[in-house]
mmCIF file of C-alpha atoms in Angstrom:
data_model
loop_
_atom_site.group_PDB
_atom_site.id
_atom_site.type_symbol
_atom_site.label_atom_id
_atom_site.label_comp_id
_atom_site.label_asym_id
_atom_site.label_seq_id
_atom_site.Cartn_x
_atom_site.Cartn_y
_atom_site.Cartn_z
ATOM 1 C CA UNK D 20 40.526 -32.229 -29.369
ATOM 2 C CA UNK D 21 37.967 -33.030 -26.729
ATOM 3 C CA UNK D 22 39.952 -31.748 -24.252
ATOM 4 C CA UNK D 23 40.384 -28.716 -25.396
ATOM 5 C CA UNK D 24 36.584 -28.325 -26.585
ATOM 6 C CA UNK D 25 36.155 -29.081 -23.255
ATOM 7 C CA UNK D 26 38.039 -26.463 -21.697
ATOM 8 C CA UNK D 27 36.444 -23.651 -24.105
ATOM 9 C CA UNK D 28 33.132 -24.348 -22.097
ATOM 10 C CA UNK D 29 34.470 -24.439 -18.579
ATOM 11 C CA UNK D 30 35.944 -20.677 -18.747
ATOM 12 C CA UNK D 31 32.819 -19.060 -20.273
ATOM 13 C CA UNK D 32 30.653 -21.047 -17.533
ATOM 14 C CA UNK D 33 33.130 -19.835 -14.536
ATOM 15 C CA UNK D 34 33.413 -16.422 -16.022
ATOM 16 C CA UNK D 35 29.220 -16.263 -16.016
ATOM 17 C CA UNK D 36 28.990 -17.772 -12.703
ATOM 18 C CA UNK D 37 31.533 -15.013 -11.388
ATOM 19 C CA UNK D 38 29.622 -11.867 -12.902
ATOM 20 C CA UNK D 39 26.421 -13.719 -11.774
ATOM 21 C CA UNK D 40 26.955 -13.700 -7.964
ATOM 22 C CA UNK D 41 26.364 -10.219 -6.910
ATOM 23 C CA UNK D 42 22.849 -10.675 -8.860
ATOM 24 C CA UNK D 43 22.623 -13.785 -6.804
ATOM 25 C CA UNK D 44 23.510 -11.773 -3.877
ATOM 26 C CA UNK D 45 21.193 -9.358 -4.895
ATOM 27 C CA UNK D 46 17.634 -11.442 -4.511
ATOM 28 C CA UNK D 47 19.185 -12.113 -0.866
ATOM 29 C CA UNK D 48 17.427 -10.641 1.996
ATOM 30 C CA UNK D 49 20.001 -8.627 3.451
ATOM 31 C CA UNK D 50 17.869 -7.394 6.637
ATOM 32 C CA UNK D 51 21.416 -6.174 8.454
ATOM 33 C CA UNK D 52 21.730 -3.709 6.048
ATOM 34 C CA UNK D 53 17.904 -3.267 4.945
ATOM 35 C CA UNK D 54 16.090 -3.668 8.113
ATOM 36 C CA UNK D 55 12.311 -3.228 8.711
ATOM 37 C CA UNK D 56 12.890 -1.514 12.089
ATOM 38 C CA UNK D 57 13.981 1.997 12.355
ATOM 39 C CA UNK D 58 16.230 1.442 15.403
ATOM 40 C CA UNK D 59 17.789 -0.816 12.987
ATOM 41 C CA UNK D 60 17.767 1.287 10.089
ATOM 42 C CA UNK D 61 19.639 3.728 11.452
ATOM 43 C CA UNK D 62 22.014 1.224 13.547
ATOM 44 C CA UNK D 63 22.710 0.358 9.401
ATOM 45 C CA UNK D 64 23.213 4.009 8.139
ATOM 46 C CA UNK D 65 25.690 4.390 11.067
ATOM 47 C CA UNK D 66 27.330 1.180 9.613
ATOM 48 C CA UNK D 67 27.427 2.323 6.151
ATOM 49 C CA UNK D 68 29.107 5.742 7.361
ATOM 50 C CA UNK D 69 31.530 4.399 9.394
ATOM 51 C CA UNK D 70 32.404 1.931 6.402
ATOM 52 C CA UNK D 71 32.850 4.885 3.862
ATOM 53 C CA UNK D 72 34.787 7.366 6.204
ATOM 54 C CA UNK D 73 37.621 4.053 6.529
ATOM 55 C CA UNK D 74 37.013 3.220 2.900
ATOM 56 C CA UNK D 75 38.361 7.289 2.625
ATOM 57 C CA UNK D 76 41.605 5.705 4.370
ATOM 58 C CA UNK D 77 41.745 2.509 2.861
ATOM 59 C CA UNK D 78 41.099 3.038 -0.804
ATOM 60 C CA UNK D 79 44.453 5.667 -1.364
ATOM 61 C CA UNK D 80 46.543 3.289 0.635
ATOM 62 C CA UNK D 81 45.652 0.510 -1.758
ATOM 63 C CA UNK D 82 45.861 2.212 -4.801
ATOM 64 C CA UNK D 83 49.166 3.853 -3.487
ATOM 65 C CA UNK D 84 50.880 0.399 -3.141
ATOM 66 C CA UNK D 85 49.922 -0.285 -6.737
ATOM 67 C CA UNK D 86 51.468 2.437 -7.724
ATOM 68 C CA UNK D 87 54.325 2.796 -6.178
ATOM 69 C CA UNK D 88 55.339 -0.952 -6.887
ATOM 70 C CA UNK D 89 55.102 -0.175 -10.421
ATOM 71 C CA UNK D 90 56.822 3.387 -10.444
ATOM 72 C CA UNK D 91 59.342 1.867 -8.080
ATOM 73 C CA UNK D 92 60.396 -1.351 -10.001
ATOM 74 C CA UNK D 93 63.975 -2.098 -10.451
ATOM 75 C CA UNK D 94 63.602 -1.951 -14.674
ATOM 76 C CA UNK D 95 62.213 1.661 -14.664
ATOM 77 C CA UNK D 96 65.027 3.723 -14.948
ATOM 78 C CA UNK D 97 63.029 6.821 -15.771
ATOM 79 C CA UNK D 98 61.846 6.796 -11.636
ATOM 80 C CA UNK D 99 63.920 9.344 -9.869
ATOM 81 C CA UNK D 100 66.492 6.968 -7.652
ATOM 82 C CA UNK D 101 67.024 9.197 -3.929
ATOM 83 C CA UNK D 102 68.742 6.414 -1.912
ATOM 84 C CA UNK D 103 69.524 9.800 1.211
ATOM 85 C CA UNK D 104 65.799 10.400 1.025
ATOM 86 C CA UNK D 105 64.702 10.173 4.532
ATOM 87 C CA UNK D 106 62.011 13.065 5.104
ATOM 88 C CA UNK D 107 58.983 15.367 3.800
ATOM 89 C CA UNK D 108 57.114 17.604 6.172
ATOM 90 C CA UNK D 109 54.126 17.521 3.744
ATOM 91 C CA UNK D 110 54.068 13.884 3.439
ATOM 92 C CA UNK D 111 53.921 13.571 7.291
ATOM 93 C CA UNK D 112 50.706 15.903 7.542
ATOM 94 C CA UNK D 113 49.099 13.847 5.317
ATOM 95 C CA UNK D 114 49.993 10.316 7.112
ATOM 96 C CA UNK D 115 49.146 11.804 10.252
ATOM 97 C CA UNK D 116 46.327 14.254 9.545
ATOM 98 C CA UNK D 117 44.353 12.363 7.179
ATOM 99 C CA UNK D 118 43.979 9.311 9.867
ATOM 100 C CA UNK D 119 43.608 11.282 13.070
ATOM 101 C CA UNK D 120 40.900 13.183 11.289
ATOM 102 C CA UNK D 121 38.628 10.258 10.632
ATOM 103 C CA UNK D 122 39.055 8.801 14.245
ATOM 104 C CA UNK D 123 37.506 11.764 15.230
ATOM 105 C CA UNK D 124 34.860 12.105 12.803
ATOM 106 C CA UNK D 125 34.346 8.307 13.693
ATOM 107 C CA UNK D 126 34.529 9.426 17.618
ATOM 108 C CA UNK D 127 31.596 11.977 17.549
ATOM 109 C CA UNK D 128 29.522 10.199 15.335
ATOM 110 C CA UNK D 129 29.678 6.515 17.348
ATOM 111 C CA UNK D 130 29.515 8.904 20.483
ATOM 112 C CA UNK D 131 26.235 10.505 20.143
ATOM 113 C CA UNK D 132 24.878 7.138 17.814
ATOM 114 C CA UNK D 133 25.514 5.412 20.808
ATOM 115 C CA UNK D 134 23.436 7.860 23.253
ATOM 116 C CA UNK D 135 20.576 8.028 20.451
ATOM 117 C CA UNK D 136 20.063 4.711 19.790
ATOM 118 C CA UNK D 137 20.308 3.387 23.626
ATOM 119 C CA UNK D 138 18.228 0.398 24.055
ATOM 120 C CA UNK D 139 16.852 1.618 27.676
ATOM 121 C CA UNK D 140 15.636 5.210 26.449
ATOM 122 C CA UNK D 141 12.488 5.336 24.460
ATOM 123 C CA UNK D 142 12.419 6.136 20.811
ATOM 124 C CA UNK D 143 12.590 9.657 19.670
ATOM 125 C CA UNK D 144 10.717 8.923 16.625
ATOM 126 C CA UNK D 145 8.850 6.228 14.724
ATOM 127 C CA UNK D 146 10.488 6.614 11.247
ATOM 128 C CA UNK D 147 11.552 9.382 9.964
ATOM 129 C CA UNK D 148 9.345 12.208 9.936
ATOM 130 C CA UNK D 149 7.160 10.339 12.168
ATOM 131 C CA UNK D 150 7.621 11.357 16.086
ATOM 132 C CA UNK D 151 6.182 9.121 18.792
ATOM 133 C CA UNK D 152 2.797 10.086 19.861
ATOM 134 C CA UNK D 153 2.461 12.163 22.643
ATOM 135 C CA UNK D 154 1.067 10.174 25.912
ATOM 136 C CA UNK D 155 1.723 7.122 23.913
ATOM 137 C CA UNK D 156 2.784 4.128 25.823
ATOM 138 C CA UNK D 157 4.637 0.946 24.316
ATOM 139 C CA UNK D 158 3.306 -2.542 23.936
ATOM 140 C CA UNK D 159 5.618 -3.987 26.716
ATOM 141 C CA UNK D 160 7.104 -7.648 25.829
ATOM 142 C CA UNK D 161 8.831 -9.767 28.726
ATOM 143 C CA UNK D 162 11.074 -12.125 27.354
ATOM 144 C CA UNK D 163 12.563 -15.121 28.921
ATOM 145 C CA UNK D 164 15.363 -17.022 27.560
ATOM 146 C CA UNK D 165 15.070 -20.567 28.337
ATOM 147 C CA UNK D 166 16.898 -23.413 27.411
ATOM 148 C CA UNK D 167 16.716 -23.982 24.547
ATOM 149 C CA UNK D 168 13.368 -21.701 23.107
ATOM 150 C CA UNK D 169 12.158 -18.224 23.955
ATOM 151 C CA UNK D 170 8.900 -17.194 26.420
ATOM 152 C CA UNK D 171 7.152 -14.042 25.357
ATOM 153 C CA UNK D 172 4.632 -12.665 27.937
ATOM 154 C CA UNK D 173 2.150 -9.777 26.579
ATOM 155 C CA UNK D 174 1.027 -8.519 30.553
ATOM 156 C CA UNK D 175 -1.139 -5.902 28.594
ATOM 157 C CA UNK D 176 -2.873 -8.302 27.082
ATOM 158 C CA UNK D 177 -2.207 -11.021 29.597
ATOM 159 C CA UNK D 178 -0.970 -13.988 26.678
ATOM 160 C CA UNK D 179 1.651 -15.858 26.187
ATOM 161 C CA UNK D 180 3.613 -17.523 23.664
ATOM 162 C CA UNK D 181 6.824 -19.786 22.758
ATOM 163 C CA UNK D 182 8.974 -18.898 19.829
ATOM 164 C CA UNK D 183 6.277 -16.940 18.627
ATOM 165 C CA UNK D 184 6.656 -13.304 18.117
ATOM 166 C CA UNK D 185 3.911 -10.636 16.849
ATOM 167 C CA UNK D 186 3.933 -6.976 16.552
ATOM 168 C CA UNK D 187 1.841 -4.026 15.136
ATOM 169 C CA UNK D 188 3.918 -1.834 13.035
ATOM 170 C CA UNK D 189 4.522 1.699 13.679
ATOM 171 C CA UNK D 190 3.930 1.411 17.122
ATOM 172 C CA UNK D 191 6.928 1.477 20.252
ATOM 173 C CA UNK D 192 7.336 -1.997 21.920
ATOM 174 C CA UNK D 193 9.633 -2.061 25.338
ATOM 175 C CA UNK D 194 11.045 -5.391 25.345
ATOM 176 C CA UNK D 195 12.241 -6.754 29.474
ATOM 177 C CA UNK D 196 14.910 -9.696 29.014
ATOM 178 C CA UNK D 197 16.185 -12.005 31.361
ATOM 179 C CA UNK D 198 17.185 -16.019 31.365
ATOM 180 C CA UNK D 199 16.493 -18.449 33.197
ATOM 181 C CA UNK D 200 19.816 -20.496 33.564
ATOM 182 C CA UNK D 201 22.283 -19.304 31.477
ATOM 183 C CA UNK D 202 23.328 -15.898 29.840
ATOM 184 C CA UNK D 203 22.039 -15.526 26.218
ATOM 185 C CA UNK D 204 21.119 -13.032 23.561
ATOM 186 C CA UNK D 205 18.094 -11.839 21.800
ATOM 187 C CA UNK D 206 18.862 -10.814 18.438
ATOM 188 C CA UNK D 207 16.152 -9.975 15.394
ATOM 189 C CA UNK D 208 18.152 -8.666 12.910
ATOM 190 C CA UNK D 209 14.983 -6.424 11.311
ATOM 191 C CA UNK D 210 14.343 -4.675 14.700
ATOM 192 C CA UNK D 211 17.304 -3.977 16.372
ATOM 193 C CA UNK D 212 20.530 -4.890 17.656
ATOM 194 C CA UNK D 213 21.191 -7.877 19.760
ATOM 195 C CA UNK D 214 20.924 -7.235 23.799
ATOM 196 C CA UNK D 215 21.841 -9.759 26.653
ATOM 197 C CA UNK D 216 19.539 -11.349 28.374
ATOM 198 C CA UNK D 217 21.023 -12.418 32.035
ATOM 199 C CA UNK D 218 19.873 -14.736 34.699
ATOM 200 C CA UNK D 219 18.599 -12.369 37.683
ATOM 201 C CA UNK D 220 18.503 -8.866 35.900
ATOM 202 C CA UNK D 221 16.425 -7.612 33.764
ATOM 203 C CA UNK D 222 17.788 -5.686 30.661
ATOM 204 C CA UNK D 223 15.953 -3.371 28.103
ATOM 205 C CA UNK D 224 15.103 -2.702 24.315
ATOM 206 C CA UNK D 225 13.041 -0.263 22.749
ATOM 207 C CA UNK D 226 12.192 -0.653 18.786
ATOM 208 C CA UNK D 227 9.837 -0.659 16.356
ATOM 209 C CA UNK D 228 8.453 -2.593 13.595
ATOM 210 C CA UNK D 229 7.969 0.170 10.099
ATOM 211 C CA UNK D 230 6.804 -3.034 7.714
ATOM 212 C CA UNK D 231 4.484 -6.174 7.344
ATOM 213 C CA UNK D 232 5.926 -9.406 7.485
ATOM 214 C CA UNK D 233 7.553 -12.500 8.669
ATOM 215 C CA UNK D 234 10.885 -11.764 10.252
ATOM 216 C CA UNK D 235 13.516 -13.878 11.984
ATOM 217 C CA UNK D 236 14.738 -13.831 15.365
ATOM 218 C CA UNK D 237 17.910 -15.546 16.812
ATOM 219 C CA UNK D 238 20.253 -16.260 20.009
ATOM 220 C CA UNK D 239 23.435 -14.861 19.412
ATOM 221 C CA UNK D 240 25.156 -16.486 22.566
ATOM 222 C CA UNK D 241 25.823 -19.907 22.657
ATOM 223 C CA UNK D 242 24.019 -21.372 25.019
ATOM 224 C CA UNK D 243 24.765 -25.146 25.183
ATOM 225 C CA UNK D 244 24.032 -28.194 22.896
ATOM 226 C CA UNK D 245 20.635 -26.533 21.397
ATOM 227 C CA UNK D 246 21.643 -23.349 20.798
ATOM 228 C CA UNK D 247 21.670 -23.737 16.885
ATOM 229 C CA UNK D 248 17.373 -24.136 17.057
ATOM 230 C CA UNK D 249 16.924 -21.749 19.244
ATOM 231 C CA UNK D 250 15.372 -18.990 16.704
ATOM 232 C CA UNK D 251 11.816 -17.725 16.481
ATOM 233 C CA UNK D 252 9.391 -16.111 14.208
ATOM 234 C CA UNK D 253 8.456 -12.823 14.179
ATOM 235 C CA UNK D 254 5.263 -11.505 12.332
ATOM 236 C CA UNK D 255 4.659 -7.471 11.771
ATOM 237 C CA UNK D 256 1.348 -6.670 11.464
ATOM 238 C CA UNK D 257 -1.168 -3.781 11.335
ATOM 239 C CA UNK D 258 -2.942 -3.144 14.627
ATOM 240 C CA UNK D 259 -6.260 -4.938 13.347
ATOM 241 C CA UNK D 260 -3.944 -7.830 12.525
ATOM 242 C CA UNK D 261 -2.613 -7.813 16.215
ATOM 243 C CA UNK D 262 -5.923 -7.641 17.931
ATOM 244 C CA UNK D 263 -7.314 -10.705 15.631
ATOM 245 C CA UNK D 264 -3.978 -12.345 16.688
ATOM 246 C CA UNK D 265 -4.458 -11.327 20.397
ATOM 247 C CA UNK D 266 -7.928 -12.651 20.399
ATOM 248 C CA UNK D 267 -6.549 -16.228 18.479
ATOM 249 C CA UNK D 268 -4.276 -16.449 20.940
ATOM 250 C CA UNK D 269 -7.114 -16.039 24.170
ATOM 251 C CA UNK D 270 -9.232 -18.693 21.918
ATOM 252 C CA UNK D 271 -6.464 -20.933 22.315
ATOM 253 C CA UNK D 272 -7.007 -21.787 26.295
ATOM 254 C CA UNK D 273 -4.489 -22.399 28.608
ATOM 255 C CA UNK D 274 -2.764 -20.728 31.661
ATOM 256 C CA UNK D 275 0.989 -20.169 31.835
ATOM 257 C CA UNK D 276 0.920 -20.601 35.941
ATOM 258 C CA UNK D 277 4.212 -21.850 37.961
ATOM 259 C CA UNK D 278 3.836 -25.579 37.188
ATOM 260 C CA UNK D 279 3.036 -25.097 33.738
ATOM 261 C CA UNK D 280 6.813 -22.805 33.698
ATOM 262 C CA UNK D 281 8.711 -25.224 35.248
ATOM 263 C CA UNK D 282 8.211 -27.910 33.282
ATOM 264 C CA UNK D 283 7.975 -25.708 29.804
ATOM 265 C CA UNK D 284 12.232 -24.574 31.391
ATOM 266 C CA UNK D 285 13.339 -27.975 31.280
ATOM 267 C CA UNK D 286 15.529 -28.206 28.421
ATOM 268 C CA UNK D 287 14.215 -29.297 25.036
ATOM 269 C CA UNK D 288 15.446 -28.717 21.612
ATOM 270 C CA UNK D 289 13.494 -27.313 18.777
ATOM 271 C CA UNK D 290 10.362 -26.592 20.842
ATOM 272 C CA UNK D 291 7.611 -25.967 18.526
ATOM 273 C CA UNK D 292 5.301 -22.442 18.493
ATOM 274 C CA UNK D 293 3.243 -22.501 22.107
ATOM 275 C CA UNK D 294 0.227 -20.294 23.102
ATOM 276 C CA UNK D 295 -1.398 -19.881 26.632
ATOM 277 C CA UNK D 296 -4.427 -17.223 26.753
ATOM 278 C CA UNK D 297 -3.885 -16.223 30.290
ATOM 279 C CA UNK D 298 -0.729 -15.664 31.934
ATOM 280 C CA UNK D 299 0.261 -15.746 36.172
ATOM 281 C CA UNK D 300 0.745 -11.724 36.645
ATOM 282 C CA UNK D 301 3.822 -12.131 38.953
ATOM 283 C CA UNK D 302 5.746 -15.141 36.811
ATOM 284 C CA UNK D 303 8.369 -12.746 35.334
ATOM 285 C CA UNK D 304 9.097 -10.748 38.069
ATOM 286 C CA UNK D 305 9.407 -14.435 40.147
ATOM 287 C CA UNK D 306 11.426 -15.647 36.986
ATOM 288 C CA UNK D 307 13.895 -12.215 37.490
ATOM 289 C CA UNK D 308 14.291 -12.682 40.972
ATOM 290 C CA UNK D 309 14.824 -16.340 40.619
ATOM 291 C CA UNK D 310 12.274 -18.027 42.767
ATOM 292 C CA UNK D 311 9.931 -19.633 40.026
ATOM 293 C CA UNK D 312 10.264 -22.619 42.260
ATOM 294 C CA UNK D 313 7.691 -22.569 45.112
ATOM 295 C CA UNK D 314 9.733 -22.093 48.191
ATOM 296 C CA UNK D 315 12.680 -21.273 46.857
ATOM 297 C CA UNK D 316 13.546 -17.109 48.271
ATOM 298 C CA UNK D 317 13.459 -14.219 45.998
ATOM 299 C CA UNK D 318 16.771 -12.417 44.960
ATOM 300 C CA UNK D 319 15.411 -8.804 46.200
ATOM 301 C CA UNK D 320 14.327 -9.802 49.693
ATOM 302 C CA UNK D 321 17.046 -11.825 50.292
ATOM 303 C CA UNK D 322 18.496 -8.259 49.791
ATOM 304 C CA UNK D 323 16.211 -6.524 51.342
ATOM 305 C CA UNK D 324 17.274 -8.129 54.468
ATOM 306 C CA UNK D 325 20.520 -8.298 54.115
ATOM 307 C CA UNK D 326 20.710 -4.238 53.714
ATOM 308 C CA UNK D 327 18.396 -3.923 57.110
ATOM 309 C CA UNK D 328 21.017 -6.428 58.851
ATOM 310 C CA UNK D 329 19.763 -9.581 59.024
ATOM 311 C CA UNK D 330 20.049 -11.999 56.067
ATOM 312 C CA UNK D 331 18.467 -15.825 57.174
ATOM 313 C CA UNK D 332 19.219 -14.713 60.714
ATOM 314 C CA UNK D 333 22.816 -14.882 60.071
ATOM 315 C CA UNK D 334 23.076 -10.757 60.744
ATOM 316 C CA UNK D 335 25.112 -10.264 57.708
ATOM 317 C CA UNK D 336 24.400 -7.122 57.053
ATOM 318 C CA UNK D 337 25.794 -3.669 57.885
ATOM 319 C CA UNK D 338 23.227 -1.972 59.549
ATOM 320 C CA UNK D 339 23.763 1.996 60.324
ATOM 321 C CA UNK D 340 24.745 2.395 63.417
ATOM 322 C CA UNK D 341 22.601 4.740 65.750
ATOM 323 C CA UNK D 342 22.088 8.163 65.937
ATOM 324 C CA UNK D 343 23.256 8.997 69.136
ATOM 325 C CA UNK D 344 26.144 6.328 68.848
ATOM 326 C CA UNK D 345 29.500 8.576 67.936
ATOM 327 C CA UNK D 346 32.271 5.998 67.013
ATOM 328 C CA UNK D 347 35.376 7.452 69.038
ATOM 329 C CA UNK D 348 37.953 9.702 67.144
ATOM 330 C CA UNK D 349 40.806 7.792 65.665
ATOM 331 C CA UNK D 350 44.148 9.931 66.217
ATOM 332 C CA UNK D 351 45.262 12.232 63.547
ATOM 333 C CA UNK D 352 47.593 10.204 60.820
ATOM 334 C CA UNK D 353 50.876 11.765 59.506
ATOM 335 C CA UNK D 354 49.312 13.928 56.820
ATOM 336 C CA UNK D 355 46.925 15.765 58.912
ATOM 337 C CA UNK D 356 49.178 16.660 61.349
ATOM 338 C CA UNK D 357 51.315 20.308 62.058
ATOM 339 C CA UNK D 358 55.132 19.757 60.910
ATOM 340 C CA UNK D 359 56.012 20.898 65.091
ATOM 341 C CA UNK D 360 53.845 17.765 66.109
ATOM 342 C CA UNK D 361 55.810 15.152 63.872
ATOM 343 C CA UNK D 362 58.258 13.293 65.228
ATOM 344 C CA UNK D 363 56.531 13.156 68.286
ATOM 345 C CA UNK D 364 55.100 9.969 68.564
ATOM 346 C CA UNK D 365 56.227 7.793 71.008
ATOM 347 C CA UNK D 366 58.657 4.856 70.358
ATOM 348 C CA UNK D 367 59.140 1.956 71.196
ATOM 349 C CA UNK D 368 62.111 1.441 74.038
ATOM 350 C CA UNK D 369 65.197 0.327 72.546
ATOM 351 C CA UNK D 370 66.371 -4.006 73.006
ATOM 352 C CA UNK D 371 68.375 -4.033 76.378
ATOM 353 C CA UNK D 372 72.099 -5.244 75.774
ATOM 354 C CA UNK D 373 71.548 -8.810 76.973
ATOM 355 C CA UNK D 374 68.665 -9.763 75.024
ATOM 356 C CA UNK D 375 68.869 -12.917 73.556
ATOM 357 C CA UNK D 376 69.846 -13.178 69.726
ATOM 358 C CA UNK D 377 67.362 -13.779 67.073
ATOM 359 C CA UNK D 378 68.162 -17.384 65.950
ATOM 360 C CA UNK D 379 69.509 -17.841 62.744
ATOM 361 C CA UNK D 380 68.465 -20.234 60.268
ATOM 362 C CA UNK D 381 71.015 -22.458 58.601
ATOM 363 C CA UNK D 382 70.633 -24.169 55.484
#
């Protein structure tokens, strides 16, 4: 008897914890699927389409099985029994059709998505209705992905800060990525999608921030042992917001100069929120070119010199070759030559009759 009392409470709990999940999964913040940024919004909507147009696919095909297992079982004799069966032109279209006509749909829409929503071209609009201001000009972040934590430098407003992101809403920010050691990737789910960020180069985001709040913002690359802290906060705020921010941020003191760097790149774990309120000018594009370290040469004249022919005095580059220096004409090959001038070519005499034999190899 208890038992079985027992058992009459389990099934109405499971069956109430079963209908209660999507609720559950309701109060989640989904911000994949309702983002904050319009980059991201519409990186979503192209999502959701692409979803429904294979759902169109997917759905009949499911509910076809279904229904032909039951039509087809072996106990329904009423089911019309064609064992020759082997054809039907109009079934064929439909297969066919049906399939190839979503891959295109799916074609031209990811095609020109993928042109819109490039993350080096700047933002067509703000939100919808909402262009970008004429003569405006982003707030222009340079990231750095260290190991393990993330370096934000505002050169506009010559700060800096350490897993520590803040940005005025409605308004176009450029992000410039690069890493210090290791490839990674910057990722904030409510602003855009995730872009690489690549030891010497410099990759590109544009976005925007449509809502106040606190957001998160991830590495989606592994990256080595503390990858799994290596997130940061980002705060949306209104412009008056960002300038008391800005001018926190000064208050705080500090300079972010080349010794400061290379001891904040050493690898740490879980690196608490930093804030410098002046910044070296030249530290990113050092950090790019990968010569942070004093003495150490920068990627682009190391170039530099190599293209004008002389790389550490080594000469190996490949210098043009002077104007007045005409390389001499190689002799026509096969192809460019008249059929009368082929066979031509001289060859070589033949072996006189007592030339020794080639030796032969035995095994």
């Amino acid at each position: 008897m208890n038992r079985n009392h027992s058992r009459r409470h389990v099934r109405p709990a499971r069956i109430t914890a079963i209908l209660g999940l999507p609720l559950m999964l309701a109060g989640c913040d989904m911000q994949v699927l309702f983002p904050a940024g319009d980059v991201a919004r519409q990186q979503a909507h192209l999502l959701a389409i692409s979803t429904l147009l294979m759902l169109v696919i997917i759905i009949p095909v499911m509910i076809l099985t279904v229904l032909f297992a039951w039509r087809y079982r072996q106990n329904n004799t009423a089911a019309t029994y064609r064992p020759d069966w082997d054809h039907s032109t109009v079934l064929e279209l439909v297969i066919w059709a049906a399939p190839l006509l979503i891959i295109i749909a799916l074609g031209a829409l990811t095609w020109i998505s993928t042109h819109t929503l490039d993350p080096y071209r700047r933002l067509g609009r703000l939100a919808p209705g909402k262009a970008v201001p004429a003569n405006s000009k982003p707030l222009e972040i340079d990231v750095v992905a260290l190991d393990w934590k993330w370096l934000f430098i505002y050169p506009e407003q010559g700060i800096a800060t350490v897993n520590g992101l803040a940005l005025p809403v409605d308004r176009e920010v450029q992000f410039k990525l690069t890493a210090s050691s290791v490839m990674n990737s910057f990722y904030v789910p409510a602003l855009a999608g995730q872009v690489y960020a690549m030891p010497g180069m410099q990759t590109q985001l544009h976005a925007v921030l449509n809502k106040t709040g606190r957001f998160g913002g991830i590495s989606a690359n592994y990256s080595g042992a503390g990858f799994s802290g290596m997130h940061f906060e980002v705060a949306g705020m209104s412009d008056a917001d960002f300038g008391t921010w800005v001018a926190k941020t000064k208050a705080a003191g500090g300079t972010l100069d080349t010794p400061t760097y290379l001891n904040l790149a050493k690898p740490s774990e879980n690196a608490p929120m930093m804030r410098w309120a002046s910044v070296d000018p030249s530290l990113f594009k050092r950090i790019v070119n990968q010569c942070a370290t004093p003495g150490s040469p920068c990627m682009s004249d190391v170039m530099q010199k190599d293209m004008g022919g002389d790389m550490h005095g080594m000469n190996m580059g490949h210098p043009a070759p002077p104007a007045n220096n005409t390389p001499p004409k190689s002799p026509p090959g096969a192809l460019q030559r008249s059929p009368d001038a082929l066979g031509s070519s001289p060859r070589p005499a033949d072996a006189p009759d007592n030339a020794p034999a080639m030796p032969h190899s035995h095994s």
